[in-house]
mmCIF file of C-alpha atoms in Angstrom:
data_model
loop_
_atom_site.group_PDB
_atom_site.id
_atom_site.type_symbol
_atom_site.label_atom_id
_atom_site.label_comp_id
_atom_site.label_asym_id
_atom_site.label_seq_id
_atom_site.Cartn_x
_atom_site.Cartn_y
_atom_site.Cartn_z
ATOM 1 C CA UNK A 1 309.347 6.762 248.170
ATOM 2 C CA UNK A 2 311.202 4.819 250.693
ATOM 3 C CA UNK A 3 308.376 2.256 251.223
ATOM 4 C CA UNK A 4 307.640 1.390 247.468
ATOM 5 C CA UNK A 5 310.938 1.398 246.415
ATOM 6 C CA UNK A 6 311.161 -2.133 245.341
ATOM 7 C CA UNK A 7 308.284 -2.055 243.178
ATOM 8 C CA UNK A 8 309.823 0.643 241.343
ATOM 9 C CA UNK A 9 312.896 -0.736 241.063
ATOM 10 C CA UNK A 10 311.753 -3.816 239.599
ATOM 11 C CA UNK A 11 309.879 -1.814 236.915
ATOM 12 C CA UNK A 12 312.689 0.061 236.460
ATOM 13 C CA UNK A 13 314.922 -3.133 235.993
ATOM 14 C CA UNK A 14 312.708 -4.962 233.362
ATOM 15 C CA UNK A 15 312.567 -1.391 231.395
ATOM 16 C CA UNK A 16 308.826 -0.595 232.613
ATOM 17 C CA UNK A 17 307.940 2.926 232.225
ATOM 18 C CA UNK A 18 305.884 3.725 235.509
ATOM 19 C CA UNK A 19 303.986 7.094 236.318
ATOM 20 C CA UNK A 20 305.046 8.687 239.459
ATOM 21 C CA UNK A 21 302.985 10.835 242.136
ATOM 22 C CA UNK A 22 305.105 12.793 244.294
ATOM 23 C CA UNK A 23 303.613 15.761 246.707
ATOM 24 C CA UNK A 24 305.729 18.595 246.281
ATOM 25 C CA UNK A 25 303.684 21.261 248.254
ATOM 26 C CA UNK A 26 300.632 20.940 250.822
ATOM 27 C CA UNK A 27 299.039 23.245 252.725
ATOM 28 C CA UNK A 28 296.970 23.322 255.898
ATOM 29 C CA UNK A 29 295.583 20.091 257.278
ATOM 30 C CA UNK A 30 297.166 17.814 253.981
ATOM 31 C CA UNK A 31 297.525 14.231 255.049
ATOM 32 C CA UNK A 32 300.457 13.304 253.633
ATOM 33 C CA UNK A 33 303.733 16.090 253.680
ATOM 34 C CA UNK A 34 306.131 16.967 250.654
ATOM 35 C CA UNK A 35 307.981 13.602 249.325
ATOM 36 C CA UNK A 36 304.826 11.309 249.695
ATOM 37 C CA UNK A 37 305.075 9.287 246.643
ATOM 38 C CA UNK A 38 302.564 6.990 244.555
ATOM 39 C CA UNK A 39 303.351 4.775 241.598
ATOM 40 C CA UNK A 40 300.954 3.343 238.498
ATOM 41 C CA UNK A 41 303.118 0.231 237.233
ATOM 42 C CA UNK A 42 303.196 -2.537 234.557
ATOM 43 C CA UNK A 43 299.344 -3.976 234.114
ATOM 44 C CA UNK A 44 297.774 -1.262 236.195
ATOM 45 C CA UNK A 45 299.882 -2.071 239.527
ATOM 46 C CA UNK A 46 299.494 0.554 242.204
ATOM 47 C CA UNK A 47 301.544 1.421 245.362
ATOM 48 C CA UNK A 48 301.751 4.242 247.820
ATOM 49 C CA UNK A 49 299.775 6.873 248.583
ATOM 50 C CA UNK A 50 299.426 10.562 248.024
ATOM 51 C CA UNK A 51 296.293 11.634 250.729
ATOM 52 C CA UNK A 52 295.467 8.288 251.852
ATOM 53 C CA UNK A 53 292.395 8.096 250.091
ATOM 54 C CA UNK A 54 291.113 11.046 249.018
ATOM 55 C CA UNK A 55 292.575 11.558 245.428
ATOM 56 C CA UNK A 56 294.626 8.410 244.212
ATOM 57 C CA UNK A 57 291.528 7.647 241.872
ATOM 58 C CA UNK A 58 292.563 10.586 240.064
ATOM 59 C CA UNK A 59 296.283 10.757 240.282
ATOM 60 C CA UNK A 60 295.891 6.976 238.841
ATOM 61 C CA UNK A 61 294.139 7.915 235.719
ATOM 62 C CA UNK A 62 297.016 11.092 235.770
ATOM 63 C CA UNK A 63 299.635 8.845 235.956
ATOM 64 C CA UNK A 64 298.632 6.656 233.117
ATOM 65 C CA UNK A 65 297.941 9.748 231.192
ATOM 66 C CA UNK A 66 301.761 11.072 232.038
ATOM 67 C CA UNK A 67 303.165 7.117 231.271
ATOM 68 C CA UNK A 68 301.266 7.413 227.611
ATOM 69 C CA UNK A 69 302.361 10.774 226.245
ATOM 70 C CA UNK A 70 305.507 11.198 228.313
ATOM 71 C CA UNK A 71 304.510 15.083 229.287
ATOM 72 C CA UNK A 72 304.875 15.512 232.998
ATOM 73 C CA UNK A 73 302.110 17.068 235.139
ATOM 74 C CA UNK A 74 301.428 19.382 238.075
ATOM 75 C CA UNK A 75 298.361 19.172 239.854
ATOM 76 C CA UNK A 76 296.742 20.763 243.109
ATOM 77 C CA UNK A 77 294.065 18.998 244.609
ATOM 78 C CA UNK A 78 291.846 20.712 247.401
ATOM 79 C CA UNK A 79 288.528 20.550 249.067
ATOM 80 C CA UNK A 80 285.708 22.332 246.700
ATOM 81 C CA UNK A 81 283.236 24.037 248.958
ATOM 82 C CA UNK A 82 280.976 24.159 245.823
ATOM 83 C CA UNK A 83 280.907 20.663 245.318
ATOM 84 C CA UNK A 84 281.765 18.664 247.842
ATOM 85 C CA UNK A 85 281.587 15.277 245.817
ATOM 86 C CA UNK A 86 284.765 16.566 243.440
ATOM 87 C CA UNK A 87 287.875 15.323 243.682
ATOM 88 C CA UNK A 88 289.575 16.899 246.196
ATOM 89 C CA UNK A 89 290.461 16.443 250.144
ATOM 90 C CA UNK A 90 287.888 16.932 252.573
ATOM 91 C CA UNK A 91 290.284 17.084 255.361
ATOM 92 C CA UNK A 92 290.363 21.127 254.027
ATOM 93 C CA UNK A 93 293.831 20.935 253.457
ATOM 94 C CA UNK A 94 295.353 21.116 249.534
ATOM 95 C CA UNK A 95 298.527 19.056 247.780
ATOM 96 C CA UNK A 96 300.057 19.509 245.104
ATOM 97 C CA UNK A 97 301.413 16.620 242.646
ATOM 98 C CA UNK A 98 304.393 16.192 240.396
ATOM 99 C CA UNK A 99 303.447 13.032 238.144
ATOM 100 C CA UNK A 100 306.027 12.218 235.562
ATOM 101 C CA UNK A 101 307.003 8.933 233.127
ATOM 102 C CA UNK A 102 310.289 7.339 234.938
ATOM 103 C CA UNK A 103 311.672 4.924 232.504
ATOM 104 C CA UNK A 104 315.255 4.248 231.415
ATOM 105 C CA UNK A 105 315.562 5.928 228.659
ATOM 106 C CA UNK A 106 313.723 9.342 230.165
ATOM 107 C CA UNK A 107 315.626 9.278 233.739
ATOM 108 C CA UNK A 108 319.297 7.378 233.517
ATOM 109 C CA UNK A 109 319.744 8.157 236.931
ATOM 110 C CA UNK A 110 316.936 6.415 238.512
ATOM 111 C CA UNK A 111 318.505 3.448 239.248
ATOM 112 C CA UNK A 112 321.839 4.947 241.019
ATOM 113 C CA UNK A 113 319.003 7.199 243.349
ATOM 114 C CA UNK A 114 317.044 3.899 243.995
ATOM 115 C CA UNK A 115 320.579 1.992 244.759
ATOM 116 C CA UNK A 116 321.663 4.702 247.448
ATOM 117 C CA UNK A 117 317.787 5.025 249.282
ATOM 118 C CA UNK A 118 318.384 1.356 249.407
ATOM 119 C CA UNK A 119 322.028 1.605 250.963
ATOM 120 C CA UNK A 120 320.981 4.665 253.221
ATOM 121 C CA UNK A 121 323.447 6.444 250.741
ATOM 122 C CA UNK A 122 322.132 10.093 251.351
ATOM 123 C CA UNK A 123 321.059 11.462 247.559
ATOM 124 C CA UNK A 124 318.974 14.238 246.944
ATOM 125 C CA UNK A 125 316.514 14.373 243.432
ATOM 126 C CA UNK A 126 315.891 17.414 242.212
ATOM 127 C CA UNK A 127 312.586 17.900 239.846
ATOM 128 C CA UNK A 128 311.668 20.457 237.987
ATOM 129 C CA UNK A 129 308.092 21.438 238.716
ATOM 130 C CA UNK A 130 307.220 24.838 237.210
ATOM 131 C CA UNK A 131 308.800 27.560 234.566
ATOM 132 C CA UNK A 132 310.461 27.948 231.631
ATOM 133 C CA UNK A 133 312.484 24.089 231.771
ATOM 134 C CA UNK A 134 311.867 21.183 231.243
ATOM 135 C CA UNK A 135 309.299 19.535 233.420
ATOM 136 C CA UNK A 136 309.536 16.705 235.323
ATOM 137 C CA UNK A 137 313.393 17.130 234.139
ATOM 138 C CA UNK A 138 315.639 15.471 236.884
ATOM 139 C CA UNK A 139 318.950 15.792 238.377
ATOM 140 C CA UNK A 140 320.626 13.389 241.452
ATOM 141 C CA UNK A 141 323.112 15.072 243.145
ATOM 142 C CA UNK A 142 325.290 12.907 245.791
ATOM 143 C CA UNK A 143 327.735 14.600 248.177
ATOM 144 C CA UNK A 144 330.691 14.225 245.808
ATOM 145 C CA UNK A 145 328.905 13.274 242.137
ATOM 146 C CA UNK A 146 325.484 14.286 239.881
ATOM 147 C CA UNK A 147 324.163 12.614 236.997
ATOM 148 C CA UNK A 148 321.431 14.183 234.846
ATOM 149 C CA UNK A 149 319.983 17.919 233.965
ATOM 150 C CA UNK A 150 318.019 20.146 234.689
ATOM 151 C CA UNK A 151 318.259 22.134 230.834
ATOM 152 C CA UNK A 152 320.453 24.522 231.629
ATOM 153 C CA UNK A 153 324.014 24.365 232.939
ATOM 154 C CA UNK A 154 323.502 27.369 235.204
ATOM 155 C CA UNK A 155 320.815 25.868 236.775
ATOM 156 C CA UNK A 156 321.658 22.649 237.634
ATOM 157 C CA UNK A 157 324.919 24.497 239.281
ATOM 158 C CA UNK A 158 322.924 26.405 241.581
ATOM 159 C CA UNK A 159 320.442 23.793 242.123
ATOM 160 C CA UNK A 160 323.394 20.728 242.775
ATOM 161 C CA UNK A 161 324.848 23.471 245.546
ATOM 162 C CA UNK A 162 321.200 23.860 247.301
ATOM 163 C CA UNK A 163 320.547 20.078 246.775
ATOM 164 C CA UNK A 164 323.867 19.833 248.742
ATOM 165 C CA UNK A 165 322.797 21.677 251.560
ATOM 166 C CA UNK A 166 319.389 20.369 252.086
ATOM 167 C CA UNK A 167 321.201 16.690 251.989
ATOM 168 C CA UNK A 168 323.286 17.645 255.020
ATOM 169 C CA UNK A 169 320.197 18.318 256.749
ATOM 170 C CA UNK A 170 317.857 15.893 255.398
ATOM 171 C CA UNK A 171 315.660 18.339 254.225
ATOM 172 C CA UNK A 172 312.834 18.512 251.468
ATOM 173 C CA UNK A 173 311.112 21.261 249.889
ATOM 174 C CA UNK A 174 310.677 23.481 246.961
ATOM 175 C CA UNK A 175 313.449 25.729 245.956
ATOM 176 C CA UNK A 176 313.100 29.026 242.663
ATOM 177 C CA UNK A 177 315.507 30.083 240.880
ATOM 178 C CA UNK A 178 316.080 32.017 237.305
ATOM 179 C CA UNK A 179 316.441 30.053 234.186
ATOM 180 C CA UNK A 180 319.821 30.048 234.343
ATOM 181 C CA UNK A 181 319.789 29.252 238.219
ATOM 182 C CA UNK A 182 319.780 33.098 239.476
ATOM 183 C CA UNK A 183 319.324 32.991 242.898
ATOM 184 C CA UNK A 184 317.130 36.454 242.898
ATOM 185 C CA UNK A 185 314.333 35.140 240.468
ATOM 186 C CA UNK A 186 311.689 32.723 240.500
ATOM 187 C CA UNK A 187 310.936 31.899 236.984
ATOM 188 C CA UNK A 188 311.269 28.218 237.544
ATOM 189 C CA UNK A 189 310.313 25.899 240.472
ATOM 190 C CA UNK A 190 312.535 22.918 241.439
ATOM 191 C CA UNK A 191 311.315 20.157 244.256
ATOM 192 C CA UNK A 192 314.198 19.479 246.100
ATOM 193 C CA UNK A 193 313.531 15.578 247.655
ATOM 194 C CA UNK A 194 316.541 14.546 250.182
ATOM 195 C CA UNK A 195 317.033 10.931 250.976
ATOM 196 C CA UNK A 196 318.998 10.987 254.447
ATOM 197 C CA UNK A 197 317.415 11.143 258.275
ATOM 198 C CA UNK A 198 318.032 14.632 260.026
ATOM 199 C CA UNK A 199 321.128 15.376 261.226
ATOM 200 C CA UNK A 200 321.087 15.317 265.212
ATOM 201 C CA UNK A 201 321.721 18.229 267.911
ATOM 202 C CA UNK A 202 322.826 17.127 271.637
ATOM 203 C CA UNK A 203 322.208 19.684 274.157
ATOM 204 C CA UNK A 204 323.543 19.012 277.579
ATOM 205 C CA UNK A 205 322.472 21.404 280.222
ATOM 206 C CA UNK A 206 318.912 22.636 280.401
ATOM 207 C CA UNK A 207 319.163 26.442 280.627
ATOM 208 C CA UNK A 208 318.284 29.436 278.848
ATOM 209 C CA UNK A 209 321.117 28.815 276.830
ATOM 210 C CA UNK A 210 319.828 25.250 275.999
ATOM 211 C CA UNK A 211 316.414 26.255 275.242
ATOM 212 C CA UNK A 212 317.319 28.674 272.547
ATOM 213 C CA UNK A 213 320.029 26.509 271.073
ATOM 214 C CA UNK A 214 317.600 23.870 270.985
ATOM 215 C CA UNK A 215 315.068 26.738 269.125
ATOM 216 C CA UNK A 216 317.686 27.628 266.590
ATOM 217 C CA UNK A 217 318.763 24.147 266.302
ATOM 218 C CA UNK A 218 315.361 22.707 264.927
ATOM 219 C CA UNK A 219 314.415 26.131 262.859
ATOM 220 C CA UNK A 220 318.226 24.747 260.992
ATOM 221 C CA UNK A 221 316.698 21.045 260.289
ATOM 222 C CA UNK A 222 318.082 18.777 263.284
ATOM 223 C CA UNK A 223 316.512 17.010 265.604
ATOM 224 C CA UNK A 224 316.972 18.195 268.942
ATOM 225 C CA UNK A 225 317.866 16.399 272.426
ATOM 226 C CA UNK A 226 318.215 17.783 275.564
ATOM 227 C CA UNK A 227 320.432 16.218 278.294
ATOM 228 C CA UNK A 228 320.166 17.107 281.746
ATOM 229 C CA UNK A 229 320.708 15.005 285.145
ATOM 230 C CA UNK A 230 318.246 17.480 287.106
ATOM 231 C CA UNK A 231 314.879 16.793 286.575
ATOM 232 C CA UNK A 232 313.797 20.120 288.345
ATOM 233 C CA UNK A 233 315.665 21.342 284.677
ATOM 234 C CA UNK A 234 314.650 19.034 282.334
ATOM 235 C CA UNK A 235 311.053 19.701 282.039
ATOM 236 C CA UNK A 236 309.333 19.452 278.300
ATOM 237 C CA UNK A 237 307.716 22.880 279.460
ATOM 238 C CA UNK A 238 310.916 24.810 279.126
ATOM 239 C CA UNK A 239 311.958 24.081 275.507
ATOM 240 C CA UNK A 240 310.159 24.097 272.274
ATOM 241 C CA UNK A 241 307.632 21.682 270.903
ATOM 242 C CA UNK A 242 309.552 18.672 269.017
ATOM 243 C CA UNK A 243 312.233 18.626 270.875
ATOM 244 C CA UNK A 244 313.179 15.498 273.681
ATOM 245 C CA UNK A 245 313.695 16.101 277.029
ATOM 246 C CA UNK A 246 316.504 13.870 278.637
ATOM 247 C CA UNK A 247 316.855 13.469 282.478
ATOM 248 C CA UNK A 248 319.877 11.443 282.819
ATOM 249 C CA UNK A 249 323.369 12.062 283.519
ATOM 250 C CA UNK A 250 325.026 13.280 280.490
ATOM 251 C CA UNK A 251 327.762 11.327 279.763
ATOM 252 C CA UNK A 252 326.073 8.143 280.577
ATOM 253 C CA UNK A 253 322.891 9.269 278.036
ATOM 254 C CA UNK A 254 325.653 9.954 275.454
ATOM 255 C CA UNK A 255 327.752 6.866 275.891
ATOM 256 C CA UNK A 256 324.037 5.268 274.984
ATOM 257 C CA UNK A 257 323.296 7.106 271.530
ATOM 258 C CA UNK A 258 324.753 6.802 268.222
ATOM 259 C CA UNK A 259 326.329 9.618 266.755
ATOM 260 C CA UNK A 260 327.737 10.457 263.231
ATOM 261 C CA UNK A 261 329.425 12.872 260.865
ATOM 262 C CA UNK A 262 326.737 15.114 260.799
ATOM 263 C CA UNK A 263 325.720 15.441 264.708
ATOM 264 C CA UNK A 264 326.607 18.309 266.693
ATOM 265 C CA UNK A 265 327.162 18.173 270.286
ATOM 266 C CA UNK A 266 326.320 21.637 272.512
ATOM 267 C CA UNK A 267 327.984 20.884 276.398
ATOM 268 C CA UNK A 268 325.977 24.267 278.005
ATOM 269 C CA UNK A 269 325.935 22.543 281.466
ATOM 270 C CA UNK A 270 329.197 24.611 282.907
ATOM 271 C CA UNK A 271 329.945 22.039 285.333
ATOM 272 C CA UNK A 272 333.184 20.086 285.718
ATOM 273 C CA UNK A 273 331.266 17.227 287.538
ATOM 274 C CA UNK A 274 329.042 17.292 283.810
ATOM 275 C CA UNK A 275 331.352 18.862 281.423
ATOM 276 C CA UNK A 276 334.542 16.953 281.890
ATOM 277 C CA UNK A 277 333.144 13.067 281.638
ATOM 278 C CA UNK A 278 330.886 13.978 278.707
ATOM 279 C CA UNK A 279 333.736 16.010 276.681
ATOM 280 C CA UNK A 280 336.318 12.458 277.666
ATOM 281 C CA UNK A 281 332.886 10.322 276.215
ATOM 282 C CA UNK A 282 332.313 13.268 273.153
ATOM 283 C CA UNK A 283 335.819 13.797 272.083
ATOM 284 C CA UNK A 284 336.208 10.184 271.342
ATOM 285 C CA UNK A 285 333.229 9.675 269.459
ATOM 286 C CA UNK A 286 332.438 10.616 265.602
ATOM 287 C CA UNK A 287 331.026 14.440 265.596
ATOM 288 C CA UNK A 288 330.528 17.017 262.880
ATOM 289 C CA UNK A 289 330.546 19.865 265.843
ATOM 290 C CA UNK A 290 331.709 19.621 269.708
ATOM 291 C CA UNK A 291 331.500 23.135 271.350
ATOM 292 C CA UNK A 292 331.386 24.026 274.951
ATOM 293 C CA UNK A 293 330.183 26.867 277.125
ATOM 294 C CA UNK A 294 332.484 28.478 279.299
ATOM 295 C CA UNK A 295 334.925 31.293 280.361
ATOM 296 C CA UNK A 296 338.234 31.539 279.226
ATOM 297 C CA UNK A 297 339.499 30.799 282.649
ATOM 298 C CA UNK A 298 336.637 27.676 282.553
ATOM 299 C CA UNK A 299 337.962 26.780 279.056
ATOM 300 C CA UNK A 300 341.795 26.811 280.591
ATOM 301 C CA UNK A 301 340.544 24.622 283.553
ATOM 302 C CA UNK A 302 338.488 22.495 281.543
ATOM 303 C CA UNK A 303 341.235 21.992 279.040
ATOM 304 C CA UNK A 304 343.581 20.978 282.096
ATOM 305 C CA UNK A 305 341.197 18.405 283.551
ATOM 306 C CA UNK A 306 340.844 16.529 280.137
ATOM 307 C CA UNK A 307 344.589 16.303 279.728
ATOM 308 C CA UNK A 308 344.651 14.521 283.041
ATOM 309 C CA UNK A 309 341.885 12.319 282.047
ATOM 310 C CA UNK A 310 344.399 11.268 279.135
ATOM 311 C CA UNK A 311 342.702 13.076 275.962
ATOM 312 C CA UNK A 312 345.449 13.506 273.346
ATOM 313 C CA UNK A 313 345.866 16.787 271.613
ATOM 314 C CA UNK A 314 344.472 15.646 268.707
ATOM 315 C CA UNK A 315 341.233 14.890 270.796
ATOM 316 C CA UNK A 316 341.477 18.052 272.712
ATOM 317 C CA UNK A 317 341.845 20.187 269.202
ATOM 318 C CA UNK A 318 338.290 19.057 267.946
ATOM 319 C CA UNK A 319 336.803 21.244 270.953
ATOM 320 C CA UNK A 320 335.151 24.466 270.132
ATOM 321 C CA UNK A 321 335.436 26.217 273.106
ATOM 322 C CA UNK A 322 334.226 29.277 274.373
ATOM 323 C CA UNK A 323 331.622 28.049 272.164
ATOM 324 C CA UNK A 324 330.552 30.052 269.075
ATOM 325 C CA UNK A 325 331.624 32.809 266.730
ATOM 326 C CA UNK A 326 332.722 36.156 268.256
ATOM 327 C CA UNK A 327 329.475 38.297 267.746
ATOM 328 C CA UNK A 328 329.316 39.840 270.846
ATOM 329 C CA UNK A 329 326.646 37.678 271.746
ATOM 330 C CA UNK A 330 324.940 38.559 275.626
ATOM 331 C CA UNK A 331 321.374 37.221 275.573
ATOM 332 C CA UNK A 332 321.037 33.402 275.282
ATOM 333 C CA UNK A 333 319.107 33.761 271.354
ATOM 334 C CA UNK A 334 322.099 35.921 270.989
ATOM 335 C CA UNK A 335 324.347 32.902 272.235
ATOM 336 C CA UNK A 336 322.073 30.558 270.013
ATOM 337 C CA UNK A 337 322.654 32.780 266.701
ATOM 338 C CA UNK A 338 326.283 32.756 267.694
ATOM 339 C CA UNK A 339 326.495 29.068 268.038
ATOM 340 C CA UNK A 340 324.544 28.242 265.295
ATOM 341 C CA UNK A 341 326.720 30.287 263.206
ATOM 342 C CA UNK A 342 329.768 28.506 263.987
ATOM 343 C CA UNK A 343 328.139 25.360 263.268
ATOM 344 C CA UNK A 344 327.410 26.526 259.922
ATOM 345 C CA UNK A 345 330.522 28.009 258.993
ATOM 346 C CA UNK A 346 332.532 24.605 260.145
ATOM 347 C CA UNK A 347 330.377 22.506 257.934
ATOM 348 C CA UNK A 348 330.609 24.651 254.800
ATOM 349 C CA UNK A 349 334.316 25.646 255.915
ATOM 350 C CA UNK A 350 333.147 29.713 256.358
ATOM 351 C CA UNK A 351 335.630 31.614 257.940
ATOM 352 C CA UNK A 352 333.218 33.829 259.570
ATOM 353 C CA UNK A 353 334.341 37.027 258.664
ATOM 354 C CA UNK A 354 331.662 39.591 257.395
ATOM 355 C CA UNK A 355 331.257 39.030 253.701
ATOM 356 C CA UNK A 356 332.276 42.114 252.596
ATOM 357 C CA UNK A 357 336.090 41.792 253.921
ATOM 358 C CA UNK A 358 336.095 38.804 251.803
ATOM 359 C CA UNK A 359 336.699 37.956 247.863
ATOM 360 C CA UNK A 360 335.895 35.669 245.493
ATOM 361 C CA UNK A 361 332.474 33.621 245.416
ATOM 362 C CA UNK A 362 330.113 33.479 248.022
ATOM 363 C CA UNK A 363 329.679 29.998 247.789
ATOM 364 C CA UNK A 364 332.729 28.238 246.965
ATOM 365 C CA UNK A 365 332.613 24.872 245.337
#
């Protein structure tokens, strides 16, 4: 979507309906993933890609079909063992296609969405795919506005607050709910397409503790450093697959990256020599989360030597530390759920009591 944005755009500008391809579910060895997109323009212009080959003849002549009579389409495409000259992907794999008319008049919102991608606004569209709504129906949710519908007020509540969630992680995928957005049902299928890079995770210290925050970390949607100045530590071996391995000192590597709103910063290294220059570098740096590992006598000694550095308290009062929610945590997944919680509750503003000591809606506006 991101690469043939300006196409679109221009279409969309001079009042062009287009037909647009985008992959809202593959399975096994697809070639392109969820939020691929291809476009059928003005005077039979084509951009983007859906499988890199294997199926665009088709999903052209779909598209031209869906610009014509308006009526949206899903389609799966897969490899037919039967016939191995239809159109499908001989990779094995399977995708399946939303293709739907985007024109001003069917999609008002199109052009704020295209205005943000092009910012690096984070937006998330949501499309309905399957079920008893509209489909193809469309609704842009930003973190503090929406424009369009899905059909049903209901829905487009439950699906804005979802939309809302999978923005903060830049993630993309398909989401079911009732018709009237009940969370328990699956009546209709919505396509959930974020527009914002991952969120990031900094891990300092590479030990057990590190390796299943790092675990938890990606299975929640960031993407995952670990920081460690001992390369006897620091090994790819020791932590999951997709996540970097660091060796460098820590506060030096962090003084190096960007960071943001959304990152989170894990110090596990328990180390004043570690902990105490990377917390002075951390503290003074945008963050979503900064949590330490530590005992309460640590914490108190910890706290002490930052002072001295010259944090203020208004630094010093961003620190989560001990680190995590009070779960009783002892193993280091244990830890990691505990963490992770904490994390979650801070960016949603939880209070992390159990749910059933608390009133009122689950998920507060």
């Amino acid at each position: 979507m991101r690469d043939i944005l300006p196409a679109l755009s221009r279409w969309y500008g001079a009042g062009e309906p287009f037909g647009l391809a985008t992959v809202v579910a593959v399975s096994r060895s697809a070639p392109r993933g969820p939020g691929a997109a291809m476009a059928v323009g003005p005077d039979d212009e084509v951009v983007g890609s859906v499988s890199g080959g294997c199926v665009e003849g088709a999903v052209y002549d779909l598209a031209k079909e869906v610009v014509d009579d308006g009526e949206a389409r899903l389609q799966t495409f897969g490899y037919s063992d039967e016939d191995a000259f239809a159109v499908g992907l001989t990779c094995g794999g399977a995708i399946t296609l939303l293709v739907r008319r985007v024109a001003p008049d069917t999609d008002p919102s199109f052009g704020a969405v295209a205005e943000s991608v092009a910012g690096h606004r984070p937006v998330t569209v949501a499309m309905v795919t399957d079920g008893p709504a509209p489909h193809g129906a469309a609704l842009a949710v930003w973190p503090d506005t929406v424009e369009g519908t899905l059909g049903a007020p209901g829905l487009d509540a439950a699906v804005t607050a979802d939309a809302r969630g999978e923005l903060a992680q830049g993630a993309t995928g398909l989401r079911h709910y009732g018709p009237q957005g009940q969370r328990r049902e699956d009546a209709v299928t919505v396509f959930l397409q974020s527009f914002a890079p991952p969120p990031r995770m900094l891990v300092f210290g590479a030990i057990d503790y590190a390796a299943a925050v790092a675990r938890i970390g990606a299975f929640l949607g960031y993407r995952v450093t670990v920081c460690d100045a001992r390369p006897v530590f620091a090994t790819p071996k020791r932590f999951p697959e997709g996540v970097e391995v660091v060796v460098d000192w820590p506060h030096r590597y962090l003084g190096g990256t960007e960071t943001d709103s959304r990152t989170v910063i894990c110090v596990l290294t328990h180390d004043p020599k570690f902990d105490v220059p990377l917390l002075e570098e951390a503290l003074r740096r945008p963050a979503a989360y900064i949590g330490a590992m530590g005992s309460r006598r640590t914490h108190d000694d910890r706290m002490k030597r930052l002072r001295e550095a010259g944090l203020s308290e208004a630094e010093l009062a961003r620190l989560r530390s001990p680190v995590g929610l009070d779960l009783g945590a002892r193993t280091p997944e244990e830890v990691a759920v505990s963490v992770a919680a904490e994390i979650v509750a801070l960016r949603w503003g939880g209070s992390g009591a159990p749910l059933t000591a608390t009133a009122g809606a689950i998920h507060p506006s």
